[in-house]
PDB file of C-alpha atoms in Angstrom:
ATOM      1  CA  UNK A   1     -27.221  66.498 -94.187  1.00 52.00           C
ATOM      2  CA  UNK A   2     -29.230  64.802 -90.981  1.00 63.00           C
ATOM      3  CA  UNK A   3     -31.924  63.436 -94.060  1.00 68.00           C
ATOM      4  CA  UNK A   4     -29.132  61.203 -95.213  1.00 81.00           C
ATOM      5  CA  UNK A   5     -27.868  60.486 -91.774  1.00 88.00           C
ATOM      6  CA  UNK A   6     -28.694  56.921 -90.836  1.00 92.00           C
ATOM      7  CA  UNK A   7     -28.415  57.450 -87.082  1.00 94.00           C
ATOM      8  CA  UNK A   8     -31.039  60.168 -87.500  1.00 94.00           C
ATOM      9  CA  UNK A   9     -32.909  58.259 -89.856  1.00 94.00           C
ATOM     10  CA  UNK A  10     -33.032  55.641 -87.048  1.00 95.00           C
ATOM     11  CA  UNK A  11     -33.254  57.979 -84.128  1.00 96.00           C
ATOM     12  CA  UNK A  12     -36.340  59.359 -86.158  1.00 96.00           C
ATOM     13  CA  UNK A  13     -37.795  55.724 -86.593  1.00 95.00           C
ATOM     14  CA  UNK A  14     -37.722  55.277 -82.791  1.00 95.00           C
ATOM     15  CA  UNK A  15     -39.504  58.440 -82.054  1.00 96.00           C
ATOM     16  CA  UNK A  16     -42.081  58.359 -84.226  1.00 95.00           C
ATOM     17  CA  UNK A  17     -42.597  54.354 -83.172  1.00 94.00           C
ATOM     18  CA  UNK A  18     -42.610  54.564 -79.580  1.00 95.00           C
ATOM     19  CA  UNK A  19     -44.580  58.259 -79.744  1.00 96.00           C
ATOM     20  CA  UNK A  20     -47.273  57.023 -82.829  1.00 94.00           C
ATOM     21  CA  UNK A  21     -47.307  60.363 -83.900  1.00 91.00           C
ATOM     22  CA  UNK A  22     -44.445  62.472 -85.863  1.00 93.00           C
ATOM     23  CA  UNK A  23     -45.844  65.936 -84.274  1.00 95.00           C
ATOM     24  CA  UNK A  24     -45.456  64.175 -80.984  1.00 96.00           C
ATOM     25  CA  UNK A  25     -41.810  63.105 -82.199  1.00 96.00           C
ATOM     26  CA  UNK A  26     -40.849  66.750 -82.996  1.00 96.00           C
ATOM     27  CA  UNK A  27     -42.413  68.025 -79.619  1.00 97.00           C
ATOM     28  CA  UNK A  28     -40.139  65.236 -77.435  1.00 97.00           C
ATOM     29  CA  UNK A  29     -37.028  66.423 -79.213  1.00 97.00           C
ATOM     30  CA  UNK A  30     -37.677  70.273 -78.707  1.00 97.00           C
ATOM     31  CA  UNK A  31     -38.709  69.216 -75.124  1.00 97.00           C
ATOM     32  CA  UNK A  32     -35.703  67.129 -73.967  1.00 98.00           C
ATOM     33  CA  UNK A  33     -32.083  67.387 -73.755  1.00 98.00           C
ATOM     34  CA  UNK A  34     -29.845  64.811 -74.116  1.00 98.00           C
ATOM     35  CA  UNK A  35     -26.222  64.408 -71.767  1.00 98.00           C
ATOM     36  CA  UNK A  36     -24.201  61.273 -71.861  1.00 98.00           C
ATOM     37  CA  UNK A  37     -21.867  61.939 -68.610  1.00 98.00           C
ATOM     38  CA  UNK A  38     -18.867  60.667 -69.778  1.00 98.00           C
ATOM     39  CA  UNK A  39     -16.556  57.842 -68.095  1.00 98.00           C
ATOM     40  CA  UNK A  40     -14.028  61.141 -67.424  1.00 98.00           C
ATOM     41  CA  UNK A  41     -16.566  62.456 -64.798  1.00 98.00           C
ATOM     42  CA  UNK A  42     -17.113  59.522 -62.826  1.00 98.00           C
ATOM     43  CA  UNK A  43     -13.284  58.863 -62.753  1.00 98.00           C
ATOM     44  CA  UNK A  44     -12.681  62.478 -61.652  1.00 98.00           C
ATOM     45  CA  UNK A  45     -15.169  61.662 -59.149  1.00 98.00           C
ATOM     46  CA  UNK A  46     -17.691  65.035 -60.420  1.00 98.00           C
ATOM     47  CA  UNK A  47     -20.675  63.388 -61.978  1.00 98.00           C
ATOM     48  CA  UNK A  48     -22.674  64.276 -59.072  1.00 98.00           C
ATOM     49  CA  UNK A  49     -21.765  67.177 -58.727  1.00 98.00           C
ATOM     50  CA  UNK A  50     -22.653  67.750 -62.474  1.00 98.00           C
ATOM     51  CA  UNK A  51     -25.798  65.969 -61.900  1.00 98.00           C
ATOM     52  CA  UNK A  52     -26.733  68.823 -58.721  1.00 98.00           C
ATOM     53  CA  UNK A  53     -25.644  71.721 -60.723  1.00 98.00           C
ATOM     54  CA  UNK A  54     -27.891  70.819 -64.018  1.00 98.00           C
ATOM     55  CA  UNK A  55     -30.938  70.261 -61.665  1.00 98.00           C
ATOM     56  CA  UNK A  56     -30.384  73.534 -59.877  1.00 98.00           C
ATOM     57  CA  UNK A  57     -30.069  75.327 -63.570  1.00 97.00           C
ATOM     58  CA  UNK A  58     -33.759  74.429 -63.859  1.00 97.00           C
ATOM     59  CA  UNK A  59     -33.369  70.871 -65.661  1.00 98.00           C
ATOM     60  CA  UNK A  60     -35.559  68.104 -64.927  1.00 98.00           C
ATOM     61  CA  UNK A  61     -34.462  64.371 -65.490  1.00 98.00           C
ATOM     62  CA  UNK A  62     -36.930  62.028 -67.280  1.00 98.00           C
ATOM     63  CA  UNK A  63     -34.955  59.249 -67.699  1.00 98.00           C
ATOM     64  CA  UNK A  64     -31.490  57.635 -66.926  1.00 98.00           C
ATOM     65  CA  UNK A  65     -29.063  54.419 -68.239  1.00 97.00           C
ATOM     66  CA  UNK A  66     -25.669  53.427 -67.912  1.00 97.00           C
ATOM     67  CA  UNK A  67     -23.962  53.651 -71.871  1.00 96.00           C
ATOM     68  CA  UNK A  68     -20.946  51.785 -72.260  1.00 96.00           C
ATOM     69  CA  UNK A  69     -19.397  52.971 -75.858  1.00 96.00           C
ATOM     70  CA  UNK A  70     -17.105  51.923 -78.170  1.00 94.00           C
ATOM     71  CA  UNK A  71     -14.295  52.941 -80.961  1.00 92.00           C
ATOM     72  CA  UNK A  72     -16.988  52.896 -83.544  1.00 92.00           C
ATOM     73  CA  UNK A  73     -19.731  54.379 -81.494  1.00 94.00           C
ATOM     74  CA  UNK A  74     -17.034  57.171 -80.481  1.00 92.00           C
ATOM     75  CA  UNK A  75     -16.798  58.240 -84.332  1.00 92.00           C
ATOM     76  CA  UNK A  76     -20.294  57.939 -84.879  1.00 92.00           C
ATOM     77  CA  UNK A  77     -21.063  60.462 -82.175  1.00 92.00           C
ATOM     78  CA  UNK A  78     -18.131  62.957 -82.549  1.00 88.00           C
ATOM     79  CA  UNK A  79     -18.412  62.264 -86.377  1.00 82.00           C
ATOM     80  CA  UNK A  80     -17.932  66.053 -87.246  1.00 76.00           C
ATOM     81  CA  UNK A  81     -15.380  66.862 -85.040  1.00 75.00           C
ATOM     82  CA  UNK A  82     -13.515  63.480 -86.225  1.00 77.00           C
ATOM     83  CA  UNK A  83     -12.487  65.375 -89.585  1.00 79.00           C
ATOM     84  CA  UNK A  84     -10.214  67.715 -87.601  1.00 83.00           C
ATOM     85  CA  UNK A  85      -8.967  65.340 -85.130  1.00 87.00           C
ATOM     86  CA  UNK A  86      -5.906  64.025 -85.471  1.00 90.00           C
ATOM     87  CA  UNK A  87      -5.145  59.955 -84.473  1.00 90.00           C
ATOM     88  CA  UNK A  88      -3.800  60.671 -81.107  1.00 92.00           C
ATOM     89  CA  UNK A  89      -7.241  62.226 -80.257  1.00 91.00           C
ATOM     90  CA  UNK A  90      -9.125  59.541 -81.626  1.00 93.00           C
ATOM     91  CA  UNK A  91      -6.909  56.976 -79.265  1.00 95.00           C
ATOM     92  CA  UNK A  92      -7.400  59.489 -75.787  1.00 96.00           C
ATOM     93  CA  UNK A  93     -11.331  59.235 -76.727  1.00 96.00           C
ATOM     94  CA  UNK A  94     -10.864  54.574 -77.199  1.00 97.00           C
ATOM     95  CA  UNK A  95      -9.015  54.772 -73.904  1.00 98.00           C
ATOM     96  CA  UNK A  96     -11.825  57.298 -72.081  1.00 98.00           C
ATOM     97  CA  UNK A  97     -14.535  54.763 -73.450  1.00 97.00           C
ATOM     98  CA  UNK A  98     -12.603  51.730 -72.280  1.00 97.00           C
ATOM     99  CA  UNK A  99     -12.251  53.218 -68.878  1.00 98.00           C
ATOM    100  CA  UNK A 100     -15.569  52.082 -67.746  1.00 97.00           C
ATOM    101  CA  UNK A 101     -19.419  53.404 -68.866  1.00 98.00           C
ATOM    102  CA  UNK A 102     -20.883  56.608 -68.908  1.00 98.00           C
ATOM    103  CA  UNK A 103     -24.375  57.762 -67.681  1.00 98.00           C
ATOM    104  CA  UNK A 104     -27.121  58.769 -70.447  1.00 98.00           C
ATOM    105  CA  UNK A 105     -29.881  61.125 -68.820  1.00 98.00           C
ATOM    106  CA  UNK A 106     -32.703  63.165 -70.662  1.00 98.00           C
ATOM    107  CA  UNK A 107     -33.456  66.532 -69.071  1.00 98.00           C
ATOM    108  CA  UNK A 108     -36.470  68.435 -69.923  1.00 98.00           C
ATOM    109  CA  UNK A 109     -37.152  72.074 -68.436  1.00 97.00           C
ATOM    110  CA  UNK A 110     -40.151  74.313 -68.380  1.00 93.00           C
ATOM    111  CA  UNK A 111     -38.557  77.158 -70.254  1.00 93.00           C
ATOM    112  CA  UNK A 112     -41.531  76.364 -73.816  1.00 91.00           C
ATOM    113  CA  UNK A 113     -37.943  76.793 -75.784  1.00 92.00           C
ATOM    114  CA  UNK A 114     -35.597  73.955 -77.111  1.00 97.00           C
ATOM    115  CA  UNK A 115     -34.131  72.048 -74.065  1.00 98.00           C
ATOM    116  CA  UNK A 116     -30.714  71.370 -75.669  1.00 98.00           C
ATOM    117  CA  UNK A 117     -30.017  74.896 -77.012  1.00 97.00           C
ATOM    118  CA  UNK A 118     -30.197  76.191 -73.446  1.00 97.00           C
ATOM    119  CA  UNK A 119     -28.617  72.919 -71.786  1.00 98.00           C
ATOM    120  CA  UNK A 120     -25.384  73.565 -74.630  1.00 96.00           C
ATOM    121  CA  UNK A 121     -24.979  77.154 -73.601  1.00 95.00           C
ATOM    122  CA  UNK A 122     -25.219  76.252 -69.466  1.00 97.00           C
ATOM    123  CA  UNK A 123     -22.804  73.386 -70.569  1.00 97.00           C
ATOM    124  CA  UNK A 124     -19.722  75.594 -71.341  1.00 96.00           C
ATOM    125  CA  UNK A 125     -16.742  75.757 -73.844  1.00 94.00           C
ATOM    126  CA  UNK A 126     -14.809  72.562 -74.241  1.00 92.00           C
ATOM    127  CA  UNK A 127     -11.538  75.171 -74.022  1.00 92.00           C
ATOM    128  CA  UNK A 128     -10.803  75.746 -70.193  1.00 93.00           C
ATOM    129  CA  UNK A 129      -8.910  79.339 -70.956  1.00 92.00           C
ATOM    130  CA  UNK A 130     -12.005  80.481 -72.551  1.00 93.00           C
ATOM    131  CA  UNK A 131     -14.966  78.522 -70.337  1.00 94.00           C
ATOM    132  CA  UNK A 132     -17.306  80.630 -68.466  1.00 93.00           C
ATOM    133  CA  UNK A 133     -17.157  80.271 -64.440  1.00 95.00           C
ATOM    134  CA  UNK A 134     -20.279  78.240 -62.993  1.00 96.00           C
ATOM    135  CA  UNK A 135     -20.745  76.542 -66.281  1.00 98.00           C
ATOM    136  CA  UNK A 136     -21.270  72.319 -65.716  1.00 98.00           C
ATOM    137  CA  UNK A 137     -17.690  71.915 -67.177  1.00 98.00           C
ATOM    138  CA  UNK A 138     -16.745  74.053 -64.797  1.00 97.00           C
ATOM    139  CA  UNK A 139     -18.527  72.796 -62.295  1.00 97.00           C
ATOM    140  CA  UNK A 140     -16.671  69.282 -63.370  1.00 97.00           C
ATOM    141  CA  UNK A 141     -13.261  71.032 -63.523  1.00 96.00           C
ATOM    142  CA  UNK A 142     -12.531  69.753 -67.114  1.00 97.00           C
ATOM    143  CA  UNK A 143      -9.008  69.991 -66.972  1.00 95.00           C
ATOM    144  CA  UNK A 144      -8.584  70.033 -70.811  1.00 93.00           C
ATOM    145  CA  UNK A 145     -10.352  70.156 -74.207  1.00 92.00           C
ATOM    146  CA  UNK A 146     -10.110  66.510 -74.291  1.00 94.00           C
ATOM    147  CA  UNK A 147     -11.253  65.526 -70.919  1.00 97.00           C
ATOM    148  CA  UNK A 148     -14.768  67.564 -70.938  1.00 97.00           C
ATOM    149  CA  UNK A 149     -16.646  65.406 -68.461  1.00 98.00           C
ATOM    150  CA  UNK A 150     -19.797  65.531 -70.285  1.00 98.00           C
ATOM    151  CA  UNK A 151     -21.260  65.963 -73.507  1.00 97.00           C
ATOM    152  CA  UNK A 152     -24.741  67.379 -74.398  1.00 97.00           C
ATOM    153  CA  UNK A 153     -26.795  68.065 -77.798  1.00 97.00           C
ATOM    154  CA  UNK A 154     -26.683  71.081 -78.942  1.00 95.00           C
ATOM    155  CA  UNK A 155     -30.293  71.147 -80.651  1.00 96.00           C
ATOM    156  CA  UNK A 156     -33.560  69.095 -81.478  1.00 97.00           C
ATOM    157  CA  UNK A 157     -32.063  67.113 -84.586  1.00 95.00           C
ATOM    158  CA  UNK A 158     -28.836  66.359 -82.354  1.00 96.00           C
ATOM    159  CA  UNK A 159     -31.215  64.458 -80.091  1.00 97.00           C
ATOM    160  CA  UNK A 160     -33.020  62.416 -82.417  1.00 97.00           C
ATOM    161  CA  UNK A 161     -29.583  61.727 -83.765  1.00 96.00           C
ATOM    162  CA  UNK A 162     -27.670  60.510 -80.720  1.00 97.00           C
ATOM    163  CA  UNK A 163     -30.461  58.637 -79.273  1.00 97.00           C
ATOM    164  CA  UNK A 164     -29.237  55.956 -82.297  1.00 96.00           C
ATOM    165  CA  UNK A 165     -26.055  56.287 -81.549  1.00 96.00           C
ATOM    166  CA  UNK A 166     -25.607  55.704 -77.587  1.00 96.00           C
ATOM    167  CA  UNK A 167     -28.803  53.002 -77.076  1.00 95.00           C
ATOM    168  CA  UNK A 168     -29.523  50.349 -79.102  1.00 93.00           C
ATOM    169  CA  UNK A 169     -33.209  49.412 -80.438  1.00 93.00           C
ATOM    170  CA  UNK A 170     -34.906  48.109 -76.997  1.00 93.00           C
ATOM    171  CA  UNK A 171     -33.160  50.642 -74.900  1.00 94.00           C
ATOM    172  CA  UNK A 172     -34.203  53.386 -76.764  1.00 95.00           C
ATOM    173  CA  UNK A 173     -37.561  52.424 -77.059  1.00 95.00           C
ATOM    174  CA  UNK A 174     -37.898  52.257 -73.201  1.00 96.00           C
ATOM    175  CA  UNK A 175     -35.609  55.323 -72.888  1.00 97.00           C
ATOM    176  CA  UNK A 176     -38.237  57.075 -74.522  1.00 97.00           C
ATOM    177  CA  UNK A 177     -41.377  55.734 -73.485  1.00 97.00           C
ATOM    178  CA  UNK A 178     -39.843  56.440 -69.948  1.00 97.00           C
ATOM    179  CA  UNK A 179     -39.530  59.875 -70.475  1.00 98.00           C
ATOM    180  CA  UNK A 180     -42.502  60.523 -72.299  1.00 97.00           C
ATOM    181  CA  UNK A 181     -44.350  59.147 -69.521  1.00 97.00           C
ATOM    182  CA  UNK A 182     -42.667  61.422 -67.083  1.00 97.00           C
ATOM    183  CA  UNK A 183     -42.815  64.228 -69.371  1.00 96.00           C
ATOM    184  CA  UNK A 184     -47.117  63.850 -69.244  1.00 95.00           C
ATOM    185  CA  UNK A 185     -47.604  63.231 -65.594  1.00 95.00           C
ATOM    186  CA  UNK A 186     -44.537  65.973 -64.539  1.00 94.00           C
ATOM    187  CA  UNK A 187     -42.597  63.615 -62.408  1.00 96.00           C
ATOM    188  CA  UNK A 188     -38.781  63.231 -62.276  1.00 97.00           C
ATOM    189  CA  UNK A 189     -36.424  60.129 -62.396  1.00 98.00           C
ATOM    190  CA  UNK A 190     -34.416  59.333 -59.352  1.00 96.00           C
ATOM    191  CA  UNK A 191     -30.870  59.418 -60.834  1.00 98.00           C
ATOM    192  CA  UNK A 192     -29.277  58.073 -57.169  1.00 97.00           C
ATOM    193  CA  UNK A 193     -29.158  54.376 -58.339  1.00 97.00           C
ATOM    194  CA  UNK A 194     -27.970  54.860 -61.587  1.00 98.00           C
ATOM    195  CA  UNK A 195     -24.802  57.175 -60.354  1.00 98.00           C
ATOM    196  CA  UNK A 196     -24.467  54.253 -57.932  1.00 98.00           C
ATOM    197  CA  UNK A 197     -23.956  51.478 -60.567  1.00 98.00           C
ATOM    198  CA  UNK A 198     -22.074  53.418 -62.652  1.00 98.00           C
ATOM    199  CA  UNK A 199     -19.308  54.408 -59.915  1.00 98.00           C
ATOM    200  CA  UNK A 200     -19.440  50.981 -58.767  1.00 97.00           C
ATOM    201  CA  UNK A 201     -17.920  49.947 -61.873  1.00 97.00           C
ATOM    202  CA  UNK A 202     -15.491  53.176 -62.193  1.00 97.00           C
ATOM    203  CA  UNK A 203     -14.821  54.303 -58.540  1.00 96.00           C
ATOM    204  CA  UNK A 204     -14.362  57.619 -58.151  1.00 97.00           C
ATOM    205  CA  UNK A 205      -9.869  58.581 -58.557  1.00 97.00           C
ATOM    206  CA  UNK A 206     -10.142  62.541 -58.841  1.00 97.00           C
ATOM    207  CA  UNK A 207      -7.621  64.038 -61.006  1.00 95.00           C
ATOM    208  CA  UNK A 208      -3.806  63.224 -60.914  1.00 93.00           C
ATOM    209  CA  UNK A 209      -1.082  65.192 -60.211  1.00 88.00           C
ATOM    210  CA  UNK A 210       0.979  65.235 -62.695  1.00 83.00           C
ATOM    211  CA  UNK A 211       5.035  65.339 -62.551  1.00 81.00           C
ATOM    212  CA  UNK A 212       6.592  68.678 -64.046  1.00 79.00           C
ATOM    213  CA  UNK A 213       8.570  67.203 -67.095  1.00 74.00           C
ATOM    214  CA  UNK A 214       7.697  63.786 -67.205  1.00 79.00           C
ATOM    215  CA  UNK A 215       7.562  61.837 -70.572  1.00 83.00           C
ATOM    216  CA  UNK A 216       4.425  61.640 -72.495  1.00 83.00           C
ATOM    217  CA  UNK A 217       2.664  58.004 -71.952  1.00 91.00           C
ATOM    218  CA  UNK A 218       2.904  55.619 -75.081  1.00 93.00           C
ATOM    219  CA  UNK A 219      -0.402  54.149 -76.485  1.00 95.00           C
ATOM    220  CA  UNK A 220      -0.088  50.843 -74.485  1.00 95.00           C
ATOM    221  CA  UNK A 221      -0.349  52.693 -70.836  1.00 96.00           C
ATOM    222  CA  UNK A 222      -3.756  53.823 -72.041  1.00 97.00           C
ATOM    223  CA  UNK A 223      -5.282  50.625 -72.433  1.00 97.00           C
ATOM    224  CA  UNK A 224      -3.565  48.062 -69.786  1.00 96.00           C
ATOM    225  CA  UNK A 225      -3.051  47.428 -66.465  1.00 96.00           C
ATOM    226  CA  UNK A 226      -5.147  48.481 -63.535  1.00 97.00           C
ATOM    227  CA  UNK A 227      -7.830  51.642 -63.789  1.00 97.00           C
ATOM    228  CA  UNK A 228      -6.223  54.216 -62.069  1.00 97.00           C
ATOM    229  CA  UNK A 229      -3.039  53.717 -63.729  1.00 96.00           C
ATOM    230  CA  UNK A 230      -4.644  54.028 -66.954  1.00 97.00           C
ATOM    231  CA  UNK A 231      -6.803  56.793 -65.946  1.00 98.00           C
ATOM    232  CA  UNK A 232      -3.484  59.048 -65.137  1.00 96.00           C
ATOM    233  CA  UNK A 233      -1.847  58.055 -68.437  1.00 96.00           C
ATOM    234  CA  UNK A 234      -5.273  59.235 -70.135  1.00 97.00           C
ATOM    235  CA  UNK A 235      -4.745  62.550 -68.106  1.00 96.00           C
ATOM    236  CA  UNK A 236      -1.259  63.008 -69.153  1.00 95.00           C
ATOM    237  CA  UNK A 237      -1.648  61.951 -72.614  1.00 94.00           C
ATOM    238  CA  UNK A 238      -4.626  64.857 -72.824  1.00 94.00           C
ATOM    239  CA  UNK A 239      -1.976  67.580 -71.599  1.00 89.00           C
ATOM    240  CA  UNK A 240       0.421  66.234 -74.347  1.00 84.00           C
ATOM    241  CA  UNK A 241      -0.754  65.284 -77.331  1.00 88.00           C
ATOM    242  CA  UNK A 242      -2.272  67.403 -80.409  1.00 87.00           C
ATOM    243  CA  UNK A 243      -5.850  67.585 -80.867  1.00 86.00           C
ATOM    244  CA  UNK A 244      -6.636  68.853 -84.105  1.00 80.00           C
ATOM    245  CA  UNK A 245      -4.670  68.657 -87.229  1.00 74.00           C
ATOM    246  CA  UNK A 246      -4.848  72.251 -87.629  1.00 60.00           C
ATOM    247  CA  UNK A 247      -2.939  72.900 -84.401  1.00 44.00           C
ATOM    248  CA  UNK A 248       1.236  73.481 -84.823  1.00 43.00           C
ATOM    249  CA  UNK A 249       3.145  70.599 -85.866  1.00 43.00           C
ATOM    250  CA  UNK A 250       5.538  68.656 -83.562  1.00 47.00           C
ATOM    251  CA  UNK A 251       8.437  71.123 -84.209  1.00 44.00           C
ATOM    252  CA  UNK A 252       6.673  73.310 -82.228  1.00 41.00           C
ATOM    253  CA  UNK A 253       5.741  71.218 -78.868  1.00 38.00           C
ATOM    254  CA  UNK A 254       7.974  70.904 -75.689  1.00 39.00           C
ATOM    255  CA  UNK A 255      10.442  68.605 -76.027  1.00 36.00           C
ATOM    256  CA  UNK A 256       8.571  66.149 -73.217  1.00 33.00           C
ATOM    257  CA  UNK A 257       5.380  66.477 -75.574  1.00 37.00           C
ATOM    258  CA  UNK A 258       7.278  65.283 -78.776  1.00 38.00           C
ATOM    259  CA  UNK A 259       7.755  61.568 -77.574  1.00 41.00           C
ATOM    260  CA  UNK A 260       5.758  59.479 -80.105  1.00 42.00           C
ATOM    261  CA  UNK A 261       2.688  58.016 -78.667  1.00 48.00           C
ATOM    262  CA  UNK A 262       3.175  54.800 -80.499  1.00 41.00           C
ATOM    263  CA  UNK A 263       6.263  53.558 -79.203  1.00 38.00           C
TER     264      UNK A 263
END
């Protein structure tokens, strides 16, 4: 499937470009892991903490920028899990983009296995009920399945992959040239400007409280007026709305979690 994938096919042109060599292009992808931490983190005011708790899990970063996404980059990188989602999950995920950027870091370790398999399993389930205690979404207190803080790829191919979808040509090029660098000569990236820049663009709120039996948001409270209001409409909204399309139909929500998200 990945062969006919053209963010692969393009995440695989940028390796092999920047690296000259499509043995070194396997060995980066085995060797690094790839985490975008997502606007939801920084809002929260965790991404630090996230950022502490993957170092001391034996992760080393090689290379940071600030990714800003979009509706179309959104699908392209949750492009699986889009064929279960239903529309109001595809709207919670616009609104967490439009929030503010994200953070893309790649994390190598010195384990000799594939860096993302182990980074997915110290990651943590998306589900709170059935996460495991001290995992980074934990760690981030992901309130929800929708609101997960942070996102990592799960192997080799997922990296190659997602490097096309979150950076554009130039960026990736550097991205990897970066951490290729730092890879050879074992140094690490400072990630303390970065995490600066990025929460001076979405200050840190924490999580809202929210009101016992209050209605739903509609669509529009995601997307206007100030940040925090918007961030604690994207907090209720993830509390309220269905996820996936296999999930019980509306007959069977609370009455306050009925409310159509489109008025």
């Amino acid at each position: 499937m990945l062969a006919r994938d053209l963010h692969a096919q393009e995440g695989w042109a940028a390796l092999a470009g920047a690296l000259g060599d499509e043995e070194e292009a396997y060995a980066f992808s085995a060797r690094t892991a790839l985490m975008w931490l997502r606007p939801d983190a920084f809002a929260a005011g965790t991404a630090r903490r996230v950022v502490a708790a993957t170092a001391e899990a034996g992760f080393t970063p090689l290379a940071v920028r600030p990714i800003r996404l979009e509706r179309c980059a959104v699908r392209a990188l949750w492009s699986y899990m889009c064929r279960w989602a239903t529309a109001e999950r595809l709207i919670l995920m616009d609104a967490l983009v439009a929030l503010g950027p994200g953070l893309l870091v790649l994390w190598a370790d010195d384990t000799g296995g594939p860096v993302s398999v182990r980074m997915m399993a110290v990651k943590g389930r998306n589900d709170p009920a059935r996460r495991e205690p001290g995992s980074l979404r934990d760690i981030a207190g992901s309130p929800s399945r929708a609101l997960t803080m942070l996102h990592t790829t799960d192997d080799p191919a997922d990296v190659v992959r997602e490097l096309a979808v979150l950076c554009s040509w130039p960026e990736r090029a550097g991205l990897i040239a970066e951490a290729a660098a730092r890879l050879r000569e074992g140094h690490s990236a400072d990630l303390d400007q970065a995490l600066g820049g990025v929460e001076r663009e979405l200050p840190p709120l924490g999580l809202p409280v929210l009101e016992a039996g209050a209605p739903a948001p509609a669509v529009h409270e995601l997307f206007t007026g100030p940040v925090d209001k918007r961030w604690a409409a994207l907090v209720a909204a993830s509390e309220g709305w269905p996820l996936l399309r296999r999930t019980p139909g509306p007959a069977a929500w609370p009455e306050q979690e009925t409310r159509s998200p489109w008025q």
